[in-house]
XYZ file of C-alpha atoms in Angstrom:
713
model
C -14.707 53.922 75.515
C -14.199 58.015 75.241
C -13.737 59.950 77.660
C -14.971 63.579 78.428
C -13.123 65.565 80.810
C -11.080 62.741 82.132
C -14.567 61.133 83.268
C -16.211 58.316 81.339
C -19.417 59.102 79.875
C -22.553 57.354 80.022
C -24.180 57.062 77.251
C -28.832 57.075 76.227
C -30.124 55.152 77.689
C -32.835 53.363 75.013
C -36.754 54.860 75.040
C -39.166 53.404 76.954
C -42.228 51.149 75.158
C -40.729 51.730 71.695
C -42.556 50.455 69.249
C -41.409 48.210 65.936
C -42.385 50.808 63.689
C -42.188 54.386 65.311
C -40.464 56.982 63.437
C -36.569 57.445 65.542
C -33.570 59.067 65.300
C -30.077 56.937 65.621
C -26.540 58.020 66.297
C -24.576 56.126 63.760
C -21.872 55.442 65.771
C -22.955 54.659 69.080
C -26.630 53.275 68.024
C -28.128 56.011 70.440
C -32.037 56.379 69.647
C -33.584 59.238 69.989
C -37.610 60.375 69.907
C -37.240 63.733 70.354
C -35.400 65.553 66.790
C -34.132 68.294 69.470
C -32.238 65.519 71.000
C -30.300 63.447 68.992
C -29.440 66.609 67.359
C -28.123 68.172 70.633
C -26.074 65.361 71.599
C -24.631 64.633 67.417
C -23.409 68.199 68.045
C -21.532 67.529 71.739
C -20.284 64.352 69.898
C -18.566 66.522 66.970
C -16.786 69.398 69.569
C -13.485 68.578 69.856
C -12.413 67.867 73.895
C -13.051 64.087 73.835
C -10.174 61.386 74.949
C -9.027 58.535 73.426
C -9.237 56.117 76.672
C -6.523 54.105 76.000
C -4.003 56.240 74.046
C -4.930 59.079 75.922
C -4.599 61.482 72.976
C -6.641 64.848 73.288
C -8.660 66.946 71.164
C -10.532 64.644 69.210
C -14.158 64.099 68.818
C -16.177 61.195 69.774
C -15.843 59.531 66.257
C -12.180 60.142 65.793
C -12.184 58.340 69.594
C -13.550 55.545 69.058
C -11.260 54.768 66.076
C -7.742 55.732 67.703
C -9.203 53.332 70.725
C -10.008 50.541 67.962
C -6.319 50.882 66.667
C -4.484 50.963 69.829
C -6.427 47.658 70.837
C -5.330 45.786 67.972
C -2.242 47.074 69.384
C -2.213 46.675 72.585
C -3.069 42.837 71.465
C 0.131 42.162 70.122
C 1.078 41.546 73.389
C 1.888 37.383 74.128
C -0.706 36.469 77.043
C 2.507 35.015 78.388
C 3.562 38.299 79.126
C 0.244 39.062 79.954
C -0.054 38.577 83.817
C 3.667 39.771 84.664
C 2.838 42.769 83.083
C -0.562 42.830 85.234
C 1.073 41.883 88.280
C 3.246 44.881 87.995
C 0.992 47.038 86.969
C -1.586 46.811 89.748
C -1.611 49.593 92.555
C 1.513 50.829 91.136
C 2.177 54.322 91.967
C 5.206 55.196 89.123
C 4.288 58.255 86.774
C 3.307 55.558 82.817
C 6.258 56.874 81.189
C 8.307 54.879 84.457
C 5.440 52.400 84.810
C 5.753 50.612 81.112
C 9.816 50.909 81.309
C 10.138 49.092 84.292
C 7.744 46.547 83.333
C 9.871 46.118 79.617
C 12.714 45.625 82.060
C 12.043 42.834 83.598
C 9.605 41.692 81.240
C 13.453 41.659 79.321
C 14.573 38.837 81.428
C 11.352 36.637 80.578
C 12.036 34.562 77.784
C 8.584 31.908 76.548
C 7.957 29.881 73.872
C 6.866 31.247 71.006
C 9.704 34.107 71.255
C 11.683 34.967 68.358
C 15.494 36.473 69.215
C 19.320 35.550 67.987
C 21.351 32.954 69.577
C 25.423 31.757 68.750
C 26.242 29.529 66.389
C 29.082 29.292 65.874
C 31.225 32.753 65.324
C 27.865 34.602 64.711
C 24.798 35.002 65.672
C 21.133 33.716 63.995
C 17.499 33.563 64.572
C 15.714 31.167 66.556
C 12.263 30.602 68.395
C 12.425 29.371 71.191
C 10.545 25.609 71.600
C 10.988 24.148 75.289
C 11.841 25.887 78.381
C 13.540 23.514 80.415
C 14.779 25.031 84.162
C 17.484 23.710 85.781
C 19.235 24.223 89.255
C 19.750 27.684 90.775
C 17.305 29.256 89.293
C 19.036 28.295 85.264
C 16.940 27.742 82.009
C 18.138 25.840 79.647
C 15.808 26.734 75.563
C 15.409 24.500 73.143
C 15.345 26.343 70.661
C 14.891 26.227 66.341
C 16.851 28.174 63.850
C 14.973 30.572 61.354
C 15.933 31.126 57.807
C 15.404 34.242 55.548
C 11.337 33.945 55.389
C 11.278 32.446 59.101
C 10.876 28.423 58.044
C 11.556 26.645 61.382
C 14.785 24.094 60.584
C 17.136 22.391 62.798
C 16.999 22.384 66.459
C 19.656 23.137 69.418
C 19.813 23.101 72.693
C 21.132 26.961 74.057
C 21.788 28.521 78.110
C 20.351 31.525 78.585
C 23.641 32.984 77.739
C 24.211 32.650 74.506
C 21.018 33.856 73.528
C 21.023 38.221 72.818
C 17.884 40.203 72.441
C 18.492 43.222 69.403
C 14.886 45.026 69.691
C 12.883 44.357 73.034
C 9.550 42.308 73.008
C 7.101 44.681 73.687
C 7.584 47.557 72.248
C 6.663 51.527 74.873
C 3.864 52.738 73.780
C 2.584 49.570 73.105
C 3.512 48.985 77.234
C 1.413 52.402 77.223
C -1.106 51.731 75.674
C -1.753 48.549 77.469
C -1.428 50.325 80.628
C -4.459 52.913 79.912
C -6.690 49.857 78.588
C -6.336 47.761 82.008
C -6.921 50.756 84.436
C -9.580 52.799 85.386
C -7.212 55.380 87.384
C -3.821 55.819 88.065
C -1.621 57.369 90.939
C -2.519 54.235 91.818
C -2.935 52.216 89.502
C -6.015 49.855 89.052
C -6.867 47.317 86.888
C -10.621 46.686 85.769
C -12.175 43.688 88.913
C -12.940 41.564 86.092
C -9.868 41.933 84.172
C -7.635 41.268 87.659
C -10.221 37.755 88.928
C -8.713 36.213 85.232
C -5.354 36.639 85.218
C -5.548 35.585 89.151
C -4.408 39.070 90.584
C -5.374 40.288 93.929
C -7.358 43.200 94.580
C -7.173 44.028 98.105
C -4.742 47.167 99.185
C -1.483 46.587 99.697
C -0.036 47.747 103.489
C 1.686 50.764 101.985
C -0.982 51.886 100.468
C -3.744 51.982 103.697
C -4.671 54.505 104.972
C -4.400 55.997 101.582
C -6.522 54.761 99.711
C -10.297 53.296 100.154
C -12.942 52.040 98.298
C -16.192 53.716 98.079
C -19.170 52.926 95.563
C -16.499 50.237 93.717
C -14.162 52.653 92.955
C -11.054 53.789 94.383
C -10.446 56.413 95.985
C -7.299 58.416 96.663
C -7.143 60.382 99.688
C -3.996 62.173 99.679
C -2.873 65.347 103.004
C -4.082 67.795 101.608
C -4.749 71.745 103.296
C -8.262 71.702 104.051
C -8.388 68.471 106.135
C -11.855 68.072 105.826
C -11.399 66.551 102.583
C -9.776 63.759 103.768
C -13.179 62.982 106.562
C -15.624 64.023 103.836
C -14.523 62.546 100.158
C -17.789 63.893 98.689
C -16.762 67.383 99.520
C -16.141 67.958 96.104
C -19.252 68.675 94.195
C -20.335 67.392 90.523
C -23.055 68.731 88.559
C -24.493 68.114 86.046
C -24.589 69.289 81.840
C -26.823 68.196 79.191
C -27.466 65.227 80.855
C -23.780 64.382 81.263
C -22.159 64.104 84.455
C -19.114 66.737 84.496
C -17.265 68.041 86.945
C -17.884 71.932 87.213
C -14.627 73.389 88.428
C -16.267 76.412 88.607
C -17.639 75.559 91.672
C -15.017 74.707 94.694
C -15.949 73.698 98.462
C -13.042 75.727 100.503
C -13.090 75.872 104.622
C -16.838 73.922 104.654
C -18.268 76.806 102.140
C -18.974 76.807 98.592
C -16.799 79.374 96.525
C -17.752 80.328 92.988
C -14.976 81.514 90.749
C -15.559 83.584 87.861
C -15.970 81.135 83.903
C -13.755 82.676 81.288
C -15.314 83.164 78.318
C -15.878 82.639 75.469
C -16.384 79.115 76.018
C -17.850 76.390 73.797
C -22.101 77.303 73.457
C -23.584 74.276 74.546
C -21.399 75.322 77.898
C -23.218 78.746 78.201
C -25.867 78.483 81.638
C -28.088 81.587 81.977
C -27.156 83.798 84.230
C -27.923 87.104 86.122
C -26.542 89.106 84.657
C -27.130 88.262 80.807
C -28.342 90.936 78.436
C -32.003 90.127 77.392
C -31.963 88.033 74.325
C -34.428 88.588 72.032
C -36.223 85.797 70.604
C -34.706 84.510 67.307
C -37.000 85.225 63.910
C -38.286 82.054 62.190
C -37.166 81.485 58.934
C -38.687 81.754 55.677
C -38.992 78.786 53.045
C -40.871 79.623 50.471
C -38.510 78.325 48.303
C -40.065 76.338 44.996
C -36.923 73.882 44.614
C -37.175 71.198 46.761
C -34.669 72.411 49.628
C -32.692 69.912 50.148
C -30.999 70.804 46.980
C -30.943 74.607 48.076
C -27.368 74.091 48.956
C -26.053 73.209 45.039
C -28.848 76.151 43.696
C -26.991 78.667 45.791
C -23.365 77.286 44.693
C -24.160 76.861 40.772
C -26.078 80.796 41.432
C -23.133 82.362 43.329
C -20.016 80.931 40.619
C -21.970 81.736 37.662
C -22.730 85.193 38.495
C -19.207 85.615 40.732
C -17.151 84.234 37.111
C -19.495 86.316 34.357
C -16.982 87.809 32.644
C -15.214 84.464 32.353
C -18.142 82.117 30.809
C -19.221 85.490 29.068
C -22.522 85.178 30.492
C -23.943 88.173 31.955
C -25.297 87.739 36.216
C -29.348 87.061 36.756
C -30.867 87.270 39.645
C -31.272 83.908 42.629
C -35.314 84.416 42.552
C -34.908 83.907 38.777
C -32.185 80.608 38.612
C -35.218 79.607 41.152
C -37.486 80.093 38.950
C -36.021 78.824 35.683
C -34.966 75.280 36.905
C -38.365 74.583 38.797
C -40.008 75.546 35.427
C -41.167 72.938 33.510
C -40.147 74.271 29.553
C -37.366 72.308 27.872
C -35.638 75.928 26.204
C -35.153 78.327 28.888
C -32.979 80.993 28.640
C -31.585 81.345 30.671
C -30.246 77.716 31.727
C -29.636 76.644 27.695
C -27.448 79.809 28.187
C -25.508 78.732 31.491
C -25.395 75.253 30.282
C -23.848 76.867 27.093
C -20.941 79.234 29.211
C -19.961 76.213 30.973
C -19.736 73.459 27.666
C -17.998 76.398 25.753
C -15.717 76.338 28.702
C -14.747 72.362 28.405
C -14.492 72.227 24.639
C -11.885 74.567 25.301
C -9.998 72.903 28.112
C -11.315 69.953 28.692
C -9.349 67.050 26.506
C -11.723 64.021 27.542
C -14.853 66.267 27.013
C -14.192 67.794 23.785
C -12.593 63.997 21.919
C -16.644 63.346 22.972
C -17.848 66.257 21.083
C -15.746 65.538 18.563
C -16.583 62.065 17.443
C -20.166 63.051 17.299
C -18.732 65.486 15.036
C -21.149 68.288 15.990
C -21.690 72.327 15.627
C -18.957 73.920 17.005
C -22.010 76.554 18.340
C -24.355 75.771 20.835
C -27.840 76.554 19.993
C -31.055 76.731 20.939
C -31.704 73.134 19.194
C -28.649 71.765 19.229
C -27.979 72.080 23.324
C -29.162 69.119 24.672
C -27.124 66.565 22.445
C -24.289 68.181 24.501
C -25.804 67.793 27.597
C -25.661 64.390 26.851
C -21.795 63.466 25.968
C -21.453 65.647 29.282
C -23.626 62.915 30.607
C -22.287 59.464 29.148
C -18.676 61.175 30.277
C -19.236 61.394 33.973
C -21.296 58.468 33.775
C -23.175 59.054 37.086
C -25.876 56.457 37.180
C -28.602 58.690 38.585
C -28.164 61.110 36.076
C -28.199 58.616 33.002
C -31.460 57.614 33.898
C -32.275 61.192 32.865
C -30.673 60.647 28.915
C -33.379 59.086 26.622
C -35.766 62.291 28.476
C -33.594 64.559 27.416
C -32.929 63.354 24.081
C -36.378 63.619 22.548
C -36.203 67.223 24.160
C -38.295 67.215 27.766
C -35.658 68.510 29.124
C -38.405 70.707 31.195
C -39.450 66.671 32.699
C -36.238 66.329 34.506
C -36.403 66.189 38.428
C -35.488 70.181 39.405
C -33.220 67.978 41.541
C -31.446 66.299 39.008
C -31.213 69.613 37.048
C -28.899 70.842 39.957
C -26.593 67.953 40.606
C -26.436 68.113 36.950
C -25.263 71.911 36.574
C -23.280 70.519 39.625
C -21.369 68.467 38.372
C -20.989 70.929 35.013
C -19.441 73.311 37.739
C -17.286 71.106 39.761
C -15.563 69.975 35.943
C -15.343 73.420 34.722
C -12.885 74.508 37.962
C -11.004 71.790 37.376
C -9.609 72.749 33.777
C -6.592 74.777 32.547
C -9.082 78.478 32.616
C -9.842 78.141 35.702
C -6.926 77.519 37.468
C -4.904 80.043 36.287
C -7.480 83.177 36.640
C -7.736 81.751 40.389
C -4.414 81.565 40.724
C -4.312 85.369 39.306
C -7.033 86.436 41.342
C -4.879 84.923 44.946
C -1.980 87.187 43.391
C -4.138 90.292 43.326
C -5.818 89.426 46.259
C -2.294 88.840 48.467
C -0.799 92.568 46.178
C -4.697 94.466 48.014
C -3.716 93.205 51.074
C -0.720 94.307 51.332
C -1.247 97.368 49.945
C -3.835 97.653 52.503
C -1.246 96.338 55.482
C 0.797 99.208 54.529
C -2.123 101.822 54.743
C -2.690 100.957 57.554
C 1.340 101.274 59.363
C 1.447 104.409 57.820
C -1.730 105.314 59.100
C -0.210 104.358 62.612
C 2.798 105.513 61.893
C 1.139 109.019 61.612
C -1.310 108.909 65.062
C 2.104 108.086 66.070
C 3.943 111.025 64.453
C 0.850 113.734 65.790
C 0.017 112.692 68.937
C 4.048 113.130 69.842
C 3.495 116.271 68.428
C 1.249 117.186 70.084
C 2.635 116.212 73.585
C 5.544 118.297 72.551
C 3.382 121.559 71.897
C 2.058 120.467 75.357
C 5.049 120.979 77.127
C 6.234 123.827 75.172
C 3.125 125.634 76.411
C 3.328 124.514 79.777
C 6.508 126.282 79.643
C 6.056 129.263 78.448
C 3.068 129.826 80.399
C 5.346 129.502 83.714
C 7.478 131.779 82.762
C 5.308 135.009 82.344
C 2.772 133.404 85.458
C 6.970 133.739 86.965
C 7.474 137.119 85.988
C 3.812 138.418 86.981
C 5.071 136.679 91.048
C 8.443 138.681 90.954
C 7.469 142.189 89.680
C 4.565 142.283 92.341
C 6.662 141.447 95.352
C 8.507 143.854 93.939
C 5.966 146.702 94.059
C 5.505 145.708 97.446
C 8.436 145.600 98.421
C 9.130 149.093 97.484
C 5.682 149.766 99.425
C 6.930 148.608 102.403
C 10.047 150.219 102.339
C 12.478 147.159 102.216
C 14.538 148.756 99.467
C 17.892 149.688 99.691
C 21.377 151.225 97.391
C 23.560 150.299 95.452
C 27.073 151.718 94.965
C 25.977 154.817 92.860
C 23.426 154.808 94.656
C 20.543 154.157 93.220
C 17.894 152.231 95.012
C 16.773 147.993 94.581
C 14.954 145.977 96.621
C 17.174 142.878 97.788
C 13.737 141.007 97.035
C 13.831 141.973 93.736
C 17.535 141.152 93.045
C 17.055 137.522 94.950
C 14.237 136.220 92.585
C 15.294 138.595 88.907
C 18.539 136.661 89.466
C 16.851 133.057 90.011
C 14.674 133.732 86.800
C 17.723 134.303 84.482
C 15.811 138.191 83.145
C 18.474 141.279 83.342
C 18.489 143.619 86.029
C 18.129 146.865 83.925
C 15.274 149.514 84.844
C 14.721 149.008 80.823
C 14.512 145.360 80.848
C 11.760 145.776 84.010
C 10.214 148.385 82.215
C 9.496 145.900 79.319
C 8.564 142.767 81.021
C 6.026 145.234 83.111
C 4.315 146.664 79.882
C 4.215 143.255 78.195
C 2.823 141.799 81.235
C -0.123 144.311 81.561
C -0.436 144.283 77.797
C -1.570 140.157 77.919
C -3.456 140.829 81.315
C -5.921 143.324 79.989
C -6.244 141.357 77.035
C -7.898 138.665 78.407
C -10.287 140.534 80.455
C -11.617 142.853 77.632
C -13.072 139.408 76.009
C -14.284 137.936 79.156
C -12.130 135.012 79.417
C -9.980 133.667 82.310
C -5.778 134.742 81.370
C -3.857 132.698 80.319
C -6.315 129.618 79.172
C -5.086 127.580 76.911
C -6.356 124.560 74.298
C -5.546 120.805 76.006
C -3.994 118.596 73.744
C -6.669 116.079 74.133
C -9.006 119.291 73.179
C -6.275 119.623 70.022
C -6.803 116.009 69.233
C -10.599 115.763 69.583
C -10.887 118.272 66.818
C -10.198 116.349 63.850
C -11.019 116.575 60.488
C -13.952 115.269 59.685
C -12.436 114.036 55.789
C -10.016 112.248 57.395
C -13.309 109.480 58.907
C -14.358 109.668 55.557
C -11.362 108.630 53.253
C -10.602 105.883 55.961
C -14.382 104.757 55.438
C -14.437 104.795 51.266
C -10.636 102.680 51.403
C -12.392 99.983 53.402
C -14.970 100.060 51.026
C -12.643 100.533 48.225
C -10.559 97.248 49.572
C -14.011 95.621 49.828
C -14.846 95.693 46.629
C -11.636 94.593 44.200
C -11.780 91.501 47.182
C -15.377 90.611 45.975
C -14.391 91.057 42.320
C -11.676 88.898 42.808
C -13.614 86.076 44.210
C -12.051 82.890 45.369
C -14.413 81.066 47.171
C -17.736 82.023 49.719
C -17.495 81.397 53.350
C -21.064 81.086 56.266
C -20.214 84.446 57.984
C -20.381 82.103 61.135
C -22.236 79.723 63.619
C -25.001 79.748 65.672
C -24.791 77.234 68.653
C -26.353 74.540 66.790
C -24.133 74.597 64.064
C -26.623 75.730 61.407
C -23.975 78.002 59.079
C -25.608 81.557 57.850
C -24.463 82.686 54.232
C -24.729 85.868 53.016
C -24.609 86.855 48.942
C -24.226 90.555 48.366
C -25.638 89.825 44.890
C -29.175 88.184 46.693
C -28.662 90.769 50.084
C -30.722 87.445 51.998
C -29.309 86.068 54.688
C -29.019 82.252 54.244
C -29.548 79.550 57.093
C -28.249 75.740 56.553
C -28.552 73.139 59.315
C -25.969 71.038 60.012
C -26.629 68.471 58.239
C -27.234 70.503 55.575
C -31.051 69.488 54.792
C -33.194 72.242 56.006
C -32.992 75.582 54.489
C -34.329 78.946 55.861
C -33.848 82.891 54.805
C -34.378 86.374 56.778
C -34.991 89.282 54.323
C -35.297 91.846 56.360
C -33.528 94.628 58.807
C -36.189 93.973 62.013
C -34.512 90.462 60.930
C -31.473 91.017 61.207
C -31.976 93.666 64.747
C -33.556 90.344 66.311
C -30.700 88.034 65.304
C -28.529 90.200 66.568
C -30.593 90.435 69.881
C -30.260 86.761 69.868
C -26.553 85.916 69.841
C -25.215 85.234 73.390
C -21.369 87.054 73.188
C -20.410 84.144 75.707
C -20.657 81.408 73.060
C -17.565 80.964 70.524
C -19.502 80.008 67.283
C -21.801 82.922 68.485
C -19.559 85.825 69.657
C -17.677 85.326 65.774
C -21.553 84.927 63.863
C -22.185 88.791 66.122
C -18.851 90.180 65.061
C -18.825 89.432 61.626
C -23.219 89.889 61.427
C -22.000 93.709 62.537
C -18.659 94.344 60.741
C -21.269 93.663 58.163
C -24.592 95.594 59.678
C -24.653 98.731 57.352
C -23.930 96.861 53.723
C -25.457 93.959 54.456
C -28.736 96.691 55.314
C -28.045 98.733 52.235
C -28.694 95.313 49.959
C -31.867 94.059 52.235
C -33.618 97.384 51.968
C -33.353 97.593 47.892
C -34.320 94.013 48.052
C -37.760 95.377 49.678
C -38.163 97.707 47.665
C -37.768 95.322 44.910
C -39.940 93.498 45.965
C -42.668 96.100 45.922
C -42.457 97.126 42.730
C -42.927 93.612 41.729
C -45.904 93.369 43.363
C -47.223 96.785 42.466
C -46.377 95.661 38.553
C -48.129 92.351 39.468
C -51.538 94.224 40.696
C -51.600 95.815 37.745
C -51.419 92.752 35.620
C -54.541 91.747 37.512
C -56.757 95.173 37.125
C -55.379 94.848 33.518
C -57.171 91.500 33.151
C -60.335 92.406 35.422
C -60.918 94.864 32.579
C -60.770 92.333 29.673
C -57.130 93.762 28.591
C -55.087 91.499 28.308
C -51.309 91.675 29.166
C -49.000 89.962 27.315
C -47.634 86.832 29.063
C -43.699 87.132 29.135
C -44.490 90.732 30.620
C -45.811 89.775 34.575
C -42.944 89.763 36.205
C -43.452 86.539 37.742
C -41.864 85.177 34.578
C -39.551 87.894 33.973
C -36.956 84.732 34.482
C -38.263 84.020 30.671
C -37.295 87.077 29.575
C -33.363 87.187 30.280
C -30.804 88.286 27.664
C -26.662 86.962 27.982
C -25.729 90.559 27.230
C -22.012 89.267 27.561
C -22.234 86.378 24.715
C -19.960 85.891 22.370
C -20.826 85.886 18.719
């Protein structure tokens, strides 16, 4: 049984009062039965998470089904252990305190000395060693054994018999590998430190379940399970083994590591987000989440084949230039597939474009067409013959059932699901041709070149920002230095005037009057002592002091580096946006494969196609589809995503990345829809005034007016 958080996981119980004819949901690999589809889906998603552990091998990071397969394979290996060695091995395992590796080594070492009937090894014969098989073990005195063996040939056939002693037997390899012993230990026990055997297994092999004397006081039984009570910092844990509280998560008993008891008080430890979405619990600090908007499901084709519809349409539009097929909208393609006319131009041109690729590069299909001696040009009349040849080539029984209908010219009567399956087969076959492989290789190289260019521009932009930051820093430091010198000089002159007024003056050798304070300060500040220099400095300071006062500003006020950094040219930001949009457009032109935007907590996938605008939602089992088609629904979807979950966090990030682009396409789609409704109302008005509108001018029949403008003549 796979382990969850290293603990056994209980399966769901059978629903009560289950009727024989009741519709239920069953999980294939556990045989669990659920009445409610949401409960079934929740449990299935839990099993698909990669946090399950194989109980036998100890492998982690598996899904539940992978862990089951791992346990089955490991159990098959464990059964390789000879029955004669099981009981001695189990006796060594019971209540052992050794780690797994050391315990396996100890068992292997002790079992190496135990030879049993049926063991194959080597024995000395003449001057060499020959393979043999033990037939009988005879005990002699002084705990010595004698063995009767049969010699084996190259095919391991039994030959003549002989009697050898224990000293003549040689084992070139151990009887049991260490990995098998480790798996055997894990499968035989339900806990470690000490290792404890399952009660039924111990009883079958006659092994005592009584705790050894050396372990008494360190372990005890509770509810039929052995509990280890090692010395801990908190002595209350030894007295009360129930101190660790367990909480139930999604119906599963899981120990919550976020809640710990210390000194009799419960301490909450913060959970590190993001975590798996199914483990996220509501908390008071959560924002107010909006209700997830309901999906629109007004498809004209069966919902189960919406995936094929989107795949074929996206392929034909993405590689339209290579196929020589002009693009068409998704609604037109959907209407054409569900239409009952046998020669809808849109479908005929789509088939013909794919047929032309196969004729050029698919030897098998080219041989089939050549054998039938069909015309090289595919027309509205003979295109069904090419289609029948393709169905005969792929030989799918479900699709060949429609071959007779197509040959009679009634392609429109083919089921929409079969039409899309045929187109899917055509697309998959076309992707295998060398034409598409070469084109995809070319696109891959071009995308790599675009990525390299974008990285170089990003590195260059980062380098420029660092240089600009360094330049602003140097300028700010130089400005502060100049301002400091000017202020310092002003203070010097002010002090000199004050000293002269107070009579604190002296005479030099020439009899000139000089301030002693002025001499000291000017000598420290590095200003030359001369009447001319003093006058020049005073004049400069007076002029600089007058100017800011006249302008009504504070003196010596400079712009900070932050202010200079904030005054950026708006054209720089626009240029970055333009470059980013340019790279997005170029990458979109070199389409390789379509990936979903992300998944929500229930593993529903979200798809966005730029040529359609809608956001499609695919259920985890790919059986249900829906879509969002308005900006309000997009905003409500964003408001319903919980960023504490890994999947919804990634999905929200992608939606925010393409938000403006998606909104533009949604608004464009809304305008087209309003225009289409207006045209439809106008056609109704014409019919009401007895002026019949031509049937092909009806907006609902726009797909009938499709013309392949890129077709090669």
